[in-house]
XYZ file of C-alpha atoms in Angstrom:
564
model
C -8.159 11.512 17.170
C -8.784 7.951 16.633
C -11.787 6.385 17.055
C -10.439 4.164 19.857
C -9.243 7.010 21.539
C -12.572 8.944 21.463
C -13.985 5.928 22.747
C -11.555 5.734 25.528
C -12.011 9.254 26.392
C -15.783 8.322 27.230
C -15.132 5.458 29.244
C -12.619 7.951 31.205
C -15.646 10.114 31.691
C -17.926 7.326 32.791
C -15.324 5.943 35.014
C -15.005 9.279 37.054
C -18.815 9.809 37.323
C -18.684 6.700 39.670
C -21.110 4.220 37.845
C -21.238 0.797 39.670
C -19.139 -1.989 38.269
C -21.861 -4.470 38.125
C -20.957 -6.817 35.469
C -18.089 -9.308 34.845
C -16.726 -10.078 31.672
C -14.601 -13.287 32.064
C -12.159 -14.050 29.472
C -9.269 -16.897 29.780
C -9.924 -17.348 33.183
C -9.352 -13.589 34.280
C -12.532 -11.373 35.354
C -12.667 -7.684 34.415
C -15.272 -5.526 35.706
C -17.406 -2.570 34.457
C -21.000 -1.047 34.451
C -23.829 -2.686 32.395
C -24.001 0.230 30.282
C -20.451 0.065 28.999
C -20.478 -3.787 28.535
C -23.600 -3.443 26.369
C -21.673 -0.435 24.618
C -18.806 -2.756 23.604
C -20.268 -6.011 22.943
C -23.061 -7.375 20.929
C -23.285 -10.706 23.061
C -23.666 -8.886 26.093
C -26.572 -6.337 24.669
C -28.066 -9.747 23.566
C -27.779 -11.231 26.830
C -29.189 -8.511 28.968
C -32.238 -7.981 26.561
C -33.056 -11.405 27.151
C -32.266 -11.543 31.346
C -31.701 -7.788 32.499
C -30.727 -9.610 35.716
C -27.387 -11.328 34.229
C -24.203 -10.099 35.669
C -21.618 -12.133 34.145
C -20.597 -13.276 30.697
C -17.734 -15.604 29.757
C -16.256 -14.731 26.223
C -13.215 -16.999 24.531
C -9.984 -15.814 22.755
C -10.641 -16.004 19.253
C -7.113 -17.397 18.642
C -4.701 -19.318 20.731
C -2.246 -17.290 22.575
C 0.342 -18.105 25.423
C -0.295 -17.272 29.055
C 2.033 -14.302 29.206
C -0.130 -12.988 25.728
C -3.460 -13.308 27.321
C -2.224 -11.668 30.695
C -0.943 -8.779 28.691
C -3.963 -8.595 26.587
C -6.449 -8.595 29.644
C -3.940 -5.819 31.322
C -4.634 -3.841 28.254
C -8.442 -4.629 27.800
C -9.111 -3.619 31.567
C -6.823 -0.355 31.235
C -9.232 0.201 27.985
C -12.293 -0.087 29.664
C -11.147 2.386 32.276
C -10.045 4.882 29.684
C -6.405 4.883 30.364
C -4.906 2.897 28.017
C -2.178 4.443 26.119
C -0.897 1.855 24.016
C -1.751 -1.939 23.893
C 1.006 -4.205 25.304
C -0.137 -7.258 23.504
C 2.407 -7.875 20.867
C 3.787 -4.863 20.949
C 7.718 -4.095 20.100
C 8.371 -0.719 21.270
C 11.358 -0.176 18.680
C 9.137 -0.401 16.090
C 6.411 2.269 17.529
C 9.658 4.297 18.022
C 10.465 3.760 14.273
C 6.870 4.699 13.731
C 7.163 7.689 15.528
C 10.181 8.775 14.011
C 9.196 8.331 10.540
C 5.944 10.338 11.403
C 7.799 12.922 12.869
C 10.276 13.478 10.099
C 7.490 13.525 7.543
C 5.755 16.103 9.647
C 8.656 18.170 10.385
C 9.620 18.402 6.427
C 6.198 19.217 5.740
C 5.916 22.064 8.329
C 9.256 23.700 7.381
C 7.728 23.777 3.584
C 4.565 25.542 5.138
C 6.349 27.907 7.153
C 8.406 29.341 3.893
C 5.102 29.842 2.243
C 3.539 31.761 5.427
C 3.627 35.689 5.904
C 4.881 36.023 9.419
C 1.895 34.830 10.969
C 1.169 36.213 14.592
C 0.048 34.630 17.832
C -3.343 35.528 19.459
C -2.247 38.251 21.088
C -0.538 39.943 17.721
C 2.931 39.243 18.327
C 4.746 37.457 15.178
C 5.680 33.906 16.217
C 9.375 33.110 16.975
C 10.913 29.706 16.497
C 10.067 28.554 19.802
C 6.672 29.187 18.954
C 6.731 27.446 16.113
C 8.049 24.373 17.990
C 5.462 24.329 20.731
C 2.837 24.374 17.653
C 4.607 21.637 16.113
C 4.644 19.300 19.410
C 1.013 20.296 20.073
C -0.380 19.114 16.368
C 2.612 15.946 15.870
C 0.973 14.892 19.203
C -2.596 14.791 17.964
C -1.464 13.200 14.738
C 0.109 10.401 16.440
C -2.905 10.021 18.598
C -4.711 9.144 15.384
C -2.260 6.620 14.155
C -3.230 2.966 14.806
C -0.361 0.873 13.616
C -0.544 -2.879 12.583
C -0.022 -4.206 16.150
C -2.680 -2.223 17.434
C -4.860 -3.286 14.837
C -4.245 -6.832 15.785
C -5.146 -5.872 19.394
C -8.252 -4.226 18.566
C -9.600 -6.947 16.006
C -9.039 -9.560 18.851
C -10.972 -7.255 20.875
C -14.194 -6.907 18.347
C -14.144 -10.504 17.695
C -14.460 -11.453 21.102
C -16.880 -9.084 21.922
C -18.750 -9.342 18.710
C -18.010 -5.693 17.963
C -18.341 -5.379 14.472
C -17.424 -1.380 14.683
C -14.169 -2.639 16.155
C -13.335 -4.568 12.964
C -14.590 -2.202 10.523
C -12.537 0.682 11.934
C -9.316 -1.480 11.909
C -10.053 -2.736 8.180
C -11.285 0.428 7.000
C -8.107 0.908 4.653
C -8.121 -2.325 3.721
C -11.806 -2.000 2.031
C -10.435 0.656 -0.287
C -9.003 -0.538 -3.662
C -6.902 2.216 -4.121
C -4.626 1.265 -1.159
C -3.649 -1.903 -2.493
C -0.023 -2.447 -3.813
C 2.479 -5.147 -4.562
C 4.168 -4.008 -1.364
C 1.197 -4.909 0.817
C -1.134 -7.137 -0.893
C 0.599 -10.125 1.073
C 0.032 -8.424 4.554
C -3.598 -7.429 3.259
C -4.135 -11.292 2.630
C -2.586 -12.609 6.204
C -4.700 -10.183 8.008
C -7.955 -11.097 6.275
C -7.120 -14.798 6.743
C -6.549 -14.531 10.373
C -10.020 -13.189 10.976
C -11.907 -15.256 8.222
C -12.408 -12.280 5.791
C -12.609 -12.845 1.936
C -9.628 -12.234 -0.236
C -11.650 -11.238 -3.554
C -10.055 -7.959 -4.044
C -6.537 -9.181 -2.838
C -6.427 -12.330 -5.278
C -7.940 -10.132 -8.114
C -4.821 -8.091 -7.863
C -2.581 -10.596 -7.580
C -4.083 -12.319 -10.807
C -3.882 -8.837 -12.657
C -0.230 -8.372 -11.586
C 0.824 -12.010 -11.562
C 3.780 -11.082 -14.173
C 5.473 -8.895 -11.408
C 4.254 -11.129 -8.220
C 6.093 -14.002 -9.813
C 9.427 -12.462 -10.048
C 9.128 -11.185 -6.335
C 8.252 -14.450 -4.885
C 10.902 -16.300 -6.908
C 13.419 -13.819 -5.318
C 12.378 -14.537 -2.001
C 11.620 -18.189 -1.648
C 10.027 -18.071 1.830
C 6.999 -16.337 -0.089
C 6.191 -19.770 -1.758
C 4.531 -20.741 1.594
C 2.068 -17.530 1.780
C -0.473 -18.968 -0.309
C -2.281 -22.504 -0.406
C -3.626 -24.386 -2.784
C -7.224 -22.917 -2.814
C -5.727 -19.739 -3.157
C -3.700 -20.088 -6.202
C -6.719 -21.583 -7.864
C -8.789 -18.733 -7.436
C -5.990 -16.473 -8.718
C -5.085 -18.500 -11.521
C -8.693 -19.167 -12.475
C -9.659 -15.341 -12.834
C -10.295 -14.034 -16.399
C -7.799 -11.186 -16.489
C -4.628 -13.387 -15.265
C -1.295 -11.432 -16.663
C 1.675 -13.598 -17.098
C 4.852 -12.731 -18.518
C 4.811 -15.881 -20.976
C 3.294 -19.669 -20.693
C 6.854 -20.770 -19.542
C 7.176 -18.248 -16.670
C 3.811 -19.710 -15.121
C 4.874 -23.190 -15.782
C 8.231 -22.837 -14.095
C 6.404 -20.856 -11.234
C 4.215 -23.984 -10.830
C 7.016 -26.202 -11.222
C 9.329 -24.745 -8.322
C 5.964 -24.576 -6.191
C 5.546 -28.418 -6.465
C 9.028 -28.950 -5.388
C 8.597 -26.876 -2.165
C 4.985 -27.759 -1.366
C 4.572 -30.929 -2.338
C 2.752 -33.440 -5.273
C -0.500 -31.910 -4.368
C 0.084 -28.676 -6.027
C 0.324 -30.672 -9.493
C -3.376 -29.854 -9.956
C -2.275 -26.434 -10.876
C -0.432 -27.615 -13.990
C -4.087 -27.791 -15.174
C -4.072 -23.831 -15.456
C -1.268 -23.764 -18.078
C -2.161 -23.595 -21.715
C 0.227 -25.934 -23.186
C -0.134 -24.672 -26.590
C 1.681 -21.776 -25.732
C 4.955 -23.408 -24.058
C 8.180 -23.579 -25.419
C 9.435 -27.535 -26.376
C 11.940 -27.494 -23.299
C 8.891 -27.004 -21.048
C 6.924 -29.521 -22.892
C 9.614 -31.936 -22.322
C 9.546 -31.057 -18.546
C 5.725 -31.590 -18.514
C 5.835 -34.946 -20.035
C 8.186 -35.982 -16.987
C 5.296 -35.056 -14.859
C 2.370 -36.793 -17.190
C 4.621 -40.084 -17.189
C 5.158 -39.635 -13.478
C 1.599 -39.598 -13.184
C 0.614 -42.210 -15.310
C 2.927 -44.452 -13.713
C 1.619 -43.877 -10.362
C -2.010 -43.695 -11.029
C -2.613 -44.719 -14.404
C -4.869 -41.453 -14.573
C -4.412 -38.282 -16.687
C -6.564 -34.921 -15.599
C -8.804 -34.570 -18.562
C -8.178 -30.694 -18.934
C -4.626 -31.012 -19.257
C -5.114 -34.093 -21.554
C -7.264 -31.799 -23.915
C -4.917 -29.077 -23.540
C -1.998 -31.408 -24.894
C -4.187 -32.191 -27.653
C -4.127 -28.768 -28.755
C -0.574 -28.574 -28.565
C -0.245 -31.392 -30.679
C -2.410 -30.060 -33.487
C -0.478 -26.903 -33.355
C 2.740 -28.631 -34.040
C 2.673 -32.077 -35.834
C 6.219 -32.377 -35.590
C 6.544 -32.510 -31.974
C 7.865 -35.720 -30.712
C 5.754 -36.896 -27.834
C 5.000 -40.397 -26.896
C 1.933 -42.271 -27.070
C 0.151 -39.391 -29.248
C -3.542 -40.108 -29.391
C -6.092 -39.714 -32.214
C -6.854 -36.126 -32.637
C -9.657 -36.415 -35.132
C -12.855 -35.234 -32.958
C -10.890 -32.826 -30.678
C -12.675 -29.357 -30.678
C -10.793 -26.698 -29.046
C -11.853 -23.977 -27.001
C -10.589 -20.990 -29.065
C -12.494 -21.712 -32.286
C -12.435 -24.093 -34.973
C -11.113 -27.459 -34.987
C -7.693 -27.639 -32.752
C -7.174 -23.847 -33.693
C -5.497 -21.302 -31.649
C -5.012 -17.560 -31.920
C -2.012 -16.460 -29.763
C -3.655 -12.697 -29.949
C -6.371 -13.739 -28.015
C -4.314 -14.849 -24.982
C -5.159 -11.765 -22.322
C -2.419 -13.647 -20.211
C 0.347 -12.659 -22.226
C -0.118 -8.482 -21.971
C 1.534 -7.458 -18.866
C 1.694 -3.936 -18.184
C 2.244 -1.620 -15.261
C 0.844 -2.162 -11.914
C -2.954 -3.130 -12.744
C -5.673 -1.555 -10.032
C -8.191 -1.613 -12.463
C -8.929 -5.187 -12.405
C -12.616 -4.748 -11.625
C -13.169 -3.217 -15.491
C -12.215 -6.620 -16.888
C -15.106 -8.594 -18.446
C -16.257 -10.609 -15.257
C -18.811 -12.570 -16.870
C -17.010 -14.668 -19.190
C -18.216 -18.056 -18.957
C -14.882 -20.006 -19.802
C -13.034 -18.470 -16.704
C -10.547 -21.441 -16.115
C -7.804 -22.130 -18.643
C -7.810 -25.179 -20.806
C -11.938 -25.032 -20.601
C -13.369 -27.352 -22.986
C -16.480 -26.080 -25.289
C -19.562 -28.200 -24.479
C -19.989 -29.376 -28.184
C -21.898 -32.674 -28.905
C -18.963 -34.516 -29.510
C -18.044 -34.462 -26.114
C -19.454 -37.259 -23.730
C -19.332 -38.201 -19.623
C -19.758 -35.703 -16.760
C -17.132 -35.913 -14.460
C -16.219 -33.952 -11.328
C -12.781 -32.690 -9.890
C -12.995 -33.225 -6.596
C -10.788 -36.068 -6.066
C -8.311 -34.381 -8.672
C -8.176 -31.245 -6.605
C -7.442 -32.988 -3.361
C -8.840 -30.130 -1.338
C -7.199 -30.374 1.771
C -9.005 -28.114 4.308
C -12.699 -26.397 4.010
C -13.104 -23.335 2.472
C -15.973 -20.529 2.037
C -17.840 -21.687 -1.041
C -19.512 -18.629 -1.960
C -16.447 -16.480 -1.516
C -14.556 -18.806 -3.772
C -17.110 -18.723 -6.369
C -17.232 -15.312 -5.897
C -13.599 -14.791 -6.773
C -13.330 -17.625 -9.461
C -16.237 -15.997 -11.639
C -15.033 -12.181 -10.722
C -18.655 -11.031 -9.546
C -21.974 -11.610 -7.886
C -22.611 -15.397 -8.535
C -26.391 -14.706 -8.911
C -25.867 -12.111 -11.506
C -23.395 -13.695 -13.627
C -25.654 -16.790 -13.708
C -22.846 -19.155 -11.944
C -25.794 -20.226 -9.865
C -29.552 -19.965 -10.299
C -31.863 -19.464 -7.212
C -35.280 -20.417 -6.576
C -37.202 -18.434 -3.535
C -40.867 -19.137 -2.485
C -41.763 -15.444 -2.649
C -40.179 -11.894 -2.814
C -41.479 -9.195 0.070
C -38.408 -6.575 -0.811
C -34.518 -6.762 -1.528
C -32.662 -8.378 -4.488
C -31.978 -11.932 -4.710
C -28.325 -10.899 -5.681
C -27.948 -9.529 -2.066
C -27.492 -12.734 -0.517
C -24.307 -13.140 -2.237
C -22.662 -9.927 -2.185
C -21.083 -10.533 1.416
C -22.330 -7.353 2.632
C -24.797 -6.970 6.071
C -26.024 -3.551 4.244
C -28.144 -5.171 1.949
C -30.868 -7.624 2.359
C -33.550 -10.236 1.156
C -36.807 -10.868 2.330
C -39.825 -13.098 1.467
C -43.510 -12.426 2.073
C -44.914 -13.208 5.121
C -46.382 -16.787 5.680
C -50.082 -17.051 5.777
C -50.337 -20.675 5.907
C -48.507 -23.285 8.475
C -48.358 -25.548 5.711
C -46.557 -23.185 3.316
C -42.670 -22.564 3.803
C -40.489 -19.710 3.288
C -37.478 -21.140 1.418
C -34.539 -20.142 -0.517
C -33.218 -22.836 -2.857
C -29.691 -22.623 -4.695
C -29.037 -24.431 -7.810
C -25.148 -24.667 -8.256
C -25.750 -25.780 -11.564
C -22.200 -27.281 -13.016
C -20.774 -27.277 -9.524
C -21.704 -29.733 -6.604
C -20.732 -28.672 -2.944
C -20.406 -30.485 -0.014
C -20.377 -28.571 3.598
C -19.947 -29.070 7.292
C -20.771 -25.765 8.473
C -22.652 -22.607 6.973
C -22.691 -19.090 8.119
C -26.000 -16.655 7.980
C -26.127 -12.916 8.613
C -28.905 -10.159 8.967
C -28.694 -6.897 7.843
C -26.758 -4.007 9.621
C -28.282 -1.155 11.426
C -27.360 0.996 8.634
C -29.499 -1.026 6.569
C -32.346 -1.134 8.947
C -34.672 -3.847 8.352
C -34.673 -6.545 11.030
C -38.587 -7.936 10.677
C -38.230 -11.488 9.724
C -34.743 -12.286 11.278
C -34.780 -16.120 11.251
C -35.063 -17.924 14.677
C -35.647 -21.808 13.558
C -34.636 -23.094 10.273
C -33.573 -26.228 8.337
C -31.196 -26.671 5.751
C -31.433 -29.643 3.162
C -29.458 -30.858 0.044
C -30.494 -32.651 -3.194
C -29.283 -33.746 -6.482
C -32.874 -33.751 -8.388
C -34.452 -31.172 -6.433
C -37.032 -33.468 -5.621
C -35.615 -35.719 -2.943
C -34.378 -33.737 -0.021
C -31.889 -34.682 3.143
C -31.748 -32.302 6.209
C -28.259 -31.979 7.285
C -29.085 -28.723 9.629
C -31.379 -27.571 11.677
C -31.758 -24.654 14.617
C -34.719 -24.175 16.706
C -35.447 -20.928 18.863
C -31.988 -19.612 18.030
C -31.324 -15.745 18.963
C -28.076 -15.600 17.673
C -29.127 -13.676 14.882
C -31.528 -11.610 16.745
C -29.423 -8.190 16.265
C -28.469 -5.680 13.720
C -25.727 -7.117 11.755
C -25.244 -10.464 13.285
C -23.251 -13.006 11.499
C -22.937 -16.561 12.693
C -21.358 -19.732 11.667
C -23.813 -22.753 12.426
C -22.549 -26.681 12.158
C -24.349 -28.784 10.340
C -25.970 -31.730 12.203
C -25.635 -34.413 9.821
C -21.775 -35.233 7.782
C -22.590 -35.268 4.011
C -20.869 -38.469 2.322
C -21.356 -37.064 -1.318
C -21.731 -33.867 -3.036
C -24.836 -32.060 -4.178
C -26.281 -29.554 -6.672
C -29.006 -27.849 -4.875
C -29.256 -26.598 -1.234
C -32.353 -25.472 0.467
C -32.577 -23.009 3.344
C -36.197 -23.019 5.015
C -37.659 -21.057 7.856
C -39.423 -23.245 10.301
C -41.210 -19.946 11.980
C -44.729 -19.894 11.119
C -46.548 -16.767 9.931
C -43.410 -14.861 9.589
C -41.126 -13.188 7.001
C -37.584 -14.721 6.023
C -35.038 -12.055 5.934
C -31.283 -12.415 5.425
C -28.322 -10.534 4.354
C -25.678 -13.150 3.234
C -25.456 -17.042 3.108
C -22.068 -18.847 2.757
C -21.111 -22.538 3.007
C -18.091 -23.776 4.329
C -16.630 -26.989 2.900
C -15.615 -28.351 -0.870
C -16.604 -27.795 -4.082
C -16.556 -29.706 -6.989
C -16.814 -28.522 -10.742
C -18.539 -30.877 -13.671
C -16.579 -30.824 -16.807
C -16.767 -32.494 -20.075
C -14.330 -34.865 -22.062
C -13.999 -37.098 -24.536
C -14.198 -40.931 -24.233
């Protein structure tokens, strides 16, 4: 029996007990009534409201996504039935034919298994000692099959309960629906894109999925080529994360190049920035000629050339001095990233060693410093720091901490992608702030002087960030820590760690005053440029500072080095 069916049985007993339906939940212009007890049980928001105002009798909630009027009515009807304990199957986005197929498939599997089992049994008996006949088996099959099917949560039911969990701020609903997604062993080429779509729909990170795609890209590439609609499954930021991972596996460099060329033709010139991930020294002459077309086109339009791509071309030129390329620049001072002046060893190219489907991507070296292809070693002959934000033309904000975690292949504090300075440490690890889990925590010491701030300063080192939203979370009930949840705080940014600009402030907020609470906040000041340092500091006097995670929603740019 599924978690949600068990919950409904409890609601059914409560309903039959005759508790007063003294609380109104208003969603999308509709009102649903239930007892305060049930409302508090299913909704963190209701629980928070009643803890502040025990006389409250109504709450207004909003849909997490946009739906048609008909869809909202179906959702409200299913929700009401759920609260009364008599919901059979949610009618929200349900296609009965698909349910039928699911049940038939389950039934066939069960019947095949039961036949095999019956052969192995030795004349089993009923409770009264009589030998079971075929009809008895059929009755048993129906009973067990009914129990099996009641525990199946299909994809469309998951959509209903995930939406409900988001609306009610019920993390138990979300964990139940996503529990199969959390396990690496369930990921496959067949389901990875569906997992990505569901994670995106509900603002969940795709670190595992992107790592899987990177480690198996030589197979994914072919699948996408066969179904051109799949070129639209991922956006530019997704591809940047996938191609940046060290354990990227491709059939050969030409295949990656041709894939990106096809992507540019389908999605537009903004995807040209992905050419930076091509190691030009591995391209065939035919592909080099195609690349030159893109380079010349860019130079005509902008008179600019991407520094990483420019340096990679140098490496190719040094490999084969006979290659005819117009406007060949001097290479006397170029130092390649593969050791030695302009040297290259193809045996070191991990990208060209595909094997069977790779689910062990977490075993690769995740602290490799040159995570992006075409990286140029920071030698003394390289000058002029520049940033990549204009090149990448990031079209929409994204989760910066999650992006860096995926790009670096691990906890960004532990692998030195960033450094962090804190005012003090009471308990927990600094790295816990960047593991995206509410089951871990970090806490500063209690302030003993109102003039001493409890703060966390993040140094993004070679990156700069610009954000207009941020999220904070506090420990879950599983973690059990609650003392020091922030109520008043400010966020400041700086490029020198001395002169700070305040971009966000919250005063006496109760949004983090519950186990596992995770909230998104808007910045009060719009940033007009990128910053290296971000400081979070508590405004609560004489208090600890307790957090589980920090996330910034915006844009990131990376500093690179290139020759004049």
